CSV table of C-alpha atoms in Angstrom, one decimal:
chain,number,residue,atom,x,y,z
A,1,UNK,CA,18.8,-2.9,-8.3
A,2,UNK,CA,21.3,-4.7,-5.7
A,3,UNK,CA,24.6,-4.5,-6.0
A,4,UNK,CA,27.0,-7.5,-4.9
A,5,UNK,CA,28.3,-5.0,-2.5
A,6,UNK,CA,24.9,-4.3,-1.3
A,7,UNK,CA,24.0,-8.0,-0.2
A,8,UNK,CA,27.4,-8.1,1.7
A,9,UNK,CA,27.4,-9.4,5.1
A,10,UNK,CA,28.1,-6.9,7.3
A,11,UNK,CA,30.6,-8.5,9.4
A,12,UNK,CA,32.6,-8.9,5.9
A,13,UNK,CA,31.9,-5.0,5.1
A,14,UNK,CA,33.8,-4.7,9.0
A,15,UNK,CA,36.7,-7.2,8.3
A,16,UNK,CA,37.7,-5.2,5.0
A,17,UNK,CA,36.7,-1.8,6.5
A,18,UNK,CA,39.2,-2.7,9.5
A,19,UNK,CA,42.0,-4.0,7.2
A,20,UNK,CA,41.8,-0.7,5.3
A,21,UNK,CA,42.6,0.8,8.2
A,22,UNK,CA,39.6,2.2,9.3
A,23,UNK,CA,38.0,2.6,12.4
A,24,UNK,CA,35.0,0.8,13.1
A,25,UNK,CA,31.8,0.0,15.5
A,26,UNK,CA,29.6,-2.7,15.4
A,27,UNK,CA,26.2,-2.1,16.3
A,28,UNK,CA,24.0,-5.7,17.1
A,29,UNK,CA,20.3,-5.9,17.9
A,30,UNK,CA,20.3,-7.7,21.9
A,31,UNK,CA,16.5,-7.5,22.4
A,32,UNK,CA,13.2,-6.7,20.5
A,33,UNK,CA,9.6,-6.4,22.3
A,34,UNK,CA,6.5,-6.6,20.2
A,35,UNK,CA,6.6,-5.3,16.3
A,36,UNK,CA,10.2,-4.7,15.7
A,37,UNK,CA,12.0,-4.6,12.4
A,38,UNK,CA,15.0,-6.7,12.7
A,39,UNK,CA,15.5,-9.9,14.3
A,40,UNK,CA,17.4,-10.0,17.1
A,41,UNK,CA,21.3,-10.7,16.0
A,42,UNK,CA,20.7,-8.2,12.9
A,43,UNK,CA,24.0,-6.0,12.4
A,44,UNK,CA,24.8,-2.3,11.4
A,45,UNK,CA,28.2,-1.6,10.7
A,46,UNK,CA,29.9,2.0,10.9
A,47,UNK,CA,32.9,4.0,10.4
A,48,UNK,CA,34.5,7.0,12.1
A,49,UNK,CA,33.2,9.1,9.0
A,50,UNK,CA,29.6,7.8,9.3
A,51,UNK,CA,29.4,5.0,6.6
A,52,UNK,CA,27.5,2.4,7.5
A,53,UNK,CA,26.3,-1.2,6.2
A,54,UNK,CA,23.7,-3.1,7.4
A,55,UNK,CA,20.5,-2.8,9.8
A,56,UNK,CA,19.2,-2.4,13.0
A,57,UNK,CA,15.8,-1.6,12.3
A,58,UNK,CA,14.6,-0.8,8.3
A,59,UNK,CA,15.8,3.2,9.1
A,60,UNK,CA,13.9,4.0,11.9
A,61,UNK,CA,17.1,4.5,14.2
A,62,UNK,CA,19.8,3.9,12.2
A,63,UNK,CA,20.6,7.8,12.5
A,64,UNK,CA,20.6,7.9,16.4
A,65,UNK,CA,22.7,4.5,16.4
A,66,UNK,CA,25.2,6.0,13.6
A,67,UNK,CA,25.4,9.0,16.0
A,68,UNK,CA,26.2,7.3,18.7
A,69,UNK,CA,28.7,4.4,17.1
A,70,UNK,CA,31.3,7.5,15.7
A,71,UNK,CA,31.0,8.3,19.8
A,72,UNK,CA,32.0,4.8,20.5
A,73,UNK,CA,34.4,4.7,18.1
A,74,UNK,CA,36.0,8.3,19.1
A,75,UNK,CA,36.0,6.9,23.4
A,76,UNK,CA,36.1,3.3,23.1
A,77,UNK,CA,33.6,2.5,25.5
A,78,UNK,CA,30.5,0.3,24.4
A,79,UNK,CA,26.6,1.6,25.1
A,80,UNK,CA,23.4,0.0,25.5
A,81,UNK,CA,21.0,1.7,23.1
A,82,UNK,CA,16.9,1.0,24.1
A,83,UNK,CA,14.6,2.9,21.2
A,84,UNK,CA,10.5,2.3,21.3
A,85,UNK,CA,7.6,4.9,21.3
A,86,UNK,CA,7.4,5.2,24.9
A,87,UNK,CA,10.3,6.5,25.3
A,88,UNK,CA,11.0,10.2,25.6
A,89,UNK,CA,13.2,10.3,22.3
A,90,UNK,CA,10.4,8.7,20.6
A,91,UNK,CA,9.6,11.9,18.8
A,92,UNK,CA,12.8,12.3,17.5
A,93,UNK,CA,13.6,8.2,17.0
A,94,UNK,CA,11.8,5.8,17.3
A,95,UNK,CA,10.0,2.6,16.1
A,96,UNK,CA,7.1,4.0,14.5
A,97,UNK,CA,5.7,0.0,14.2
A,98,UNK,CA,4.9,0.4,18.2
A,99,UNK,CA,8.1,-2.2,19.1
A,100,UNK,CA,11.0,-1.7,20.9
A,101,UNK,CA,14.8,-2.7,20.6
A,102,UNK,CA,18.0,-3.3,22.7
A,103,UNK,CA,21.0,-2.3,20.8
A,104,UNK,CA,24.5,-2.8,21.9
A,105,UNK,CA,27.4,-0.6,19.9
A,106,UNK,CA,30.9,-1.7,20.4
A,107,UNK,CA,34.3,-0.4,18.7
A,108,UNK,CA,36.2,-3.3,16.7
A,109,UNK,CA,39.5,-3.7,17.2
């Protein structure tokens, strides 16, 4: 069962994680190419500790993306993120529906 909290926007979940004082990375699907989970424009949401709201793609990367938005967050620079089953990572992350995605992870604030 959803909770209110679970049908939040991400964007919201960012606005009140970043008035709490937390620090926090957006991460925003840019491209997809054949089958891909999320439409492009779909939003993941993460904190310095790893909590995250949202999604880039139904689980298949979220951990990679998590991984590398507490990196963001900890530098400050932004990263293009490309996952897909030709890559070489694809046996570690990957699109298992044969697509693949452009994700771009920026810190907030």
């Amino acid at each position: 069962m959803m909770t209110s909290i679970d049908m939040r926007d991400p964007l919201l979940v960012a606005e009140s994680w970043m008035s709490e004082g937390r620090d926090v990375a957006i991460a925003t699907v840019m491209e997809t190419w054949g089958s891909a989970p999320r439409p492009v424009g779909s939003h993941l949401v993460i904190d310095a500790d790893g909590n995250f709201e949202g999604s880039v793609s139904g689980g298949c990367v979220e951990g990679a993306v998590i991984t590398e938005a507490i990196e963001v967050i900890a530098e400050g620079e932004p990263r293009m993120l490309e996952f897909g089953v030709a890559d070489e990572t694809a046996w570690r992350v990957g699109l298992s529906c044969g697509g693949k995605i452009r994700v771009y992870v920026e810190r907030l604030g």
